[in-house]
């Protein structure tokens, strides 16, 4: 079980993590929360219908990591050139973003918070490593958070396709990006085993 998720009864998953691994994942999840930003302000409406129709930003974020986490709905890599004019694509994306970005940020915030709470609960049971046991619902949150963490690190490493990932393996140990690369690859392994566990 070390380093990989395995199925447990009830549809959940378990993984053995040592103290350092717990610390790394928790730190990355906290950084992700800071990047995504705070939730609704204290003066937000108590009316759930008003919250449902609250408008978010219409412009994409400037930060490349947030751009990767909160991409435009239309256009971008893989879109058919000439099918729709660029101004129309920007208008469609802005409209879509206005009504979806707040919810998407809230989902990503919830996923990261579940990861932090699970790790804190595990760490409070004793020193050293532990076997982290997740319910089926917690597993889904973890899957979302692991994906977001990999996307964030991948954006910082400028990973855009599989060839970029292959090049990361070849970086010399002295390269300052090496620790980030190791985290990226390790999180990918965790994510892959969690996906496999949940598909069983």
Short mmCIF file of C-alpha atoms in Angstrom, two decimals, residues 45-161:
data_model
loop_
_atom_site.label_atom_id
_atom_site.label_comp_id
_atom_site.label_asym_id
_atom_site.label_seq_id
_atom_site.Cartn_x
_atom_site.Cartn_y
_atom_site.Cartn_z
CA UNK A 45 -26.70 37.38 0.60
CA UNK A 46 -28.42 34.72 2.71
CA UNK A 47 -30.83 34.19 -0.19
CA UNK A 48 -29.82 30.93 -1.92
CA UNK A 49 -31.61 32.02 -5.12
CA UNK A 50 -29.62 35.26 -5.22
CA UNK A 51 -26.41 33.28 -4.64
CA UNK A 52 -27.34 30.92 -7.48
CA UNK A 53 -27.50 33.83 -9.91
CA UNK A 54 -24.58 35.80 -8.48
CA UNK A 55 -22.26 36.81 -11.27
CA UNK A 56 -18.57 36.11 -11.23
CA UNK A 57 -15.74 37.60 -13.26
CA UNK A 58 -15.95 37.61 -17.04
CA UNK A 59 -12.22 37.93 -17.74
CA UNK A 60 -9.79 35.01 -17.41
CA UNK A 61 -7.29 35.22 -14.53
CA UNK A 62 -3.87 36.74 -15.25
CA UNK A 63 -1.96 34.08 -13.28
CA UNK A 64 -1.01 31.15 -15.58
CA UNK A 65 -1.83 28.61 -12.86
CA UNK A 66 -5.32 30.02 -12.35
CA UNK A 67 -5.75 30.10 -16.13
CA UNK A 68 -5.04 26.36 -16.14
CA UNK A 69 -7.37 25.71 -13.20
CA UNK A 70 -10.13 28.00 -14.53
CA UNK A 71 -9.77 27.75 -18.32
CA UNK A 72 -11.90 29.46 -20.93
CA UNK A 73 -14.84 27.31 -21.99
CA UNK A 74 -14.44 28.15 -25.67
CA UNK A 75 -11.39 28.49 -27.85
CA UNK A 76 -7.89 27.69 -26.75
CA UNK A 77 -5.83 24.69 -27.85
CA UNK A 78 -7.69 22.25 -30.07
CA UNK A 79 -10.49 24.61 -31.12
CA UNK A 80 -11.29 24.69 -34.81
CA UNK A 81 -9.81 27.74 -36.43
CA UNK A 82 -12.14 29.74 -38.59
CA UNK A 83 -15.30 28.06 -37.25
CA UNK A 84 -16.16 31.09 -35.13
CA UNK A 85 -14.42 34.43 -35.03
CA UNK A 86 -12.05 35.09 -32.10
CA UNK A 87 -14.14 37.96 -30.74
CA UNK A 88 -17.22 35.72 -30.62
CA UNK A 89 -15.26 33.01 -28.79
CA UNK A 90 -14.07 35.55 -26.22
CA UNK A 91 -17.64 36.79 -25.74
CA UNK A 92 -18.98 33.23 -25.29
CA UNK A 93 -16.18 32.42 -22.84
CA UNK A 94 -16.77 35.61 -20.86
CA UNK A 95 -20.49 34.87 -20.56
CA UNK A 96 -19.88 31.27 -19.53
CA UNK A 97 -17.21 32.30 -17.00
CA UNK A 98 -19.52 34.93 -15.48
CA UNK A 99 -22.00 32.25 -14.39
CA UNK A 100 -19.67 29.34 -13.62
CA UNK A 101 -16.37 30.56 -12.16
CA UNK A 102 -17.67 31.19 -8.64
CA UNK A 103 -19.05 27.63 -8.44
CA UNK A 104 -15.87 26.16 -9.90
CA UNK A 105 -13.74 28.02 -7.37
CA UNK A 106 -16.05 26.85 -4.55
CA UNK A 107 -15.72 23.22 -5.71
CA UNK A 108 -11.93 23.46 -5.82
CA UNK A 109 -11.90 25.13 -2.39
CA UNK A 110 -14.10 22.33 -0.96
CA UNK A 111 -11.83 19.64 -2.42
CA UNK A 112 -8.69 21.22 -0.93
CA UNK A 113 -10.37 21.70 2.46
CA UNK A 114 -11.39 18.02 2.58
CA UNK A 115 -7.77 17.03 1.88
CA UNK A 116 -6.50 19.28 4.68
CA UNK A 117 -9.12 18.04 7.18
CA UNK A 118 -8.41 14.38 6.36
CA UNK A 119 -4.66 14.89 6.77
CA UNK A 120 -5.14 16.82 10.02
CA UNK A 121 -7.37 14.07 11.42
CA UNK A 122 -4.80 11.44 10.45
CA UNK A 123 -1.86 13.42 11.86
CA UNK A 124 -3.66 13.98 15.18
CA UNK A 125 -3.81 10.23 15.79
CA UNK A 126 -0.09 9.96 16.39
CA UNK A 127 3.39 10.81 15.26
CA UNK A 128 5.01 9.51 12.11
CA UNK A 129 3.21 8.05 9.16
CA UNK A 130 -0.29 6.71 9.05
CA UNK A 131 -2.77 4.90 6.87
CA UNK A 132 -5.18 7.48 5.53
CA UNK A 133 -8.65 5.97 5.09
CA UNK A 134 -11.12 7.89 2.92
CA UNK A 135 -14.84 7.41 2.49
CA UNK A 136 -16.22 7.25 -1.07
CA UNK A 137 -17.20 10.93 -0.86
CA UNK A 138 -13.81 11.99 0.52
CA UNK A 139 -12.12 9.99 -2.24
CA UNK A 140 -13.93 12.07 -4.87
CA UNK A 141 -12.76 15.29 -3.19
CA UNK A 142 -9.22 13.95 -3.06
CA UNK A 143 -9.36 13.06 -6.74
CA UNK A 144 -10.39 16.62 -7.59
CA UNK A 145 -7.72 18.15 -5.36
CA UNK A 146 -4.93 15.89 -6.67
CA UNK A 147 -5.91 16.85 -10.21
CA UNK A 148 -5.87 20.55 -9.31
CA UNK A 149 -2.49 20.24 -7.60
CA UNK A 150 -1.00 18.52 -10.65
CA UNK A 151 -2.48 21.15 -12.97
CA UNK A 152 -1.06 23.93 -10.80
CA UNK A 153 2.42 22.42 -10.63
CA UNK A 154 2.27 21.52 -14.33
CA UNK A 155 1.47 25.14 -15.18
CA UNK A 156 4.47 26.34 -13.15
CA UNK A 157 6.65 23.77 -14.95
CA UNK A 158 5.09 24.80 -18.29
CA UNK A 159 3.91 21.25 -19.03
CA UNK A 160 1.53 21.35 -21.99
CA UNK A 161 1.66 17.79 -23.34
#
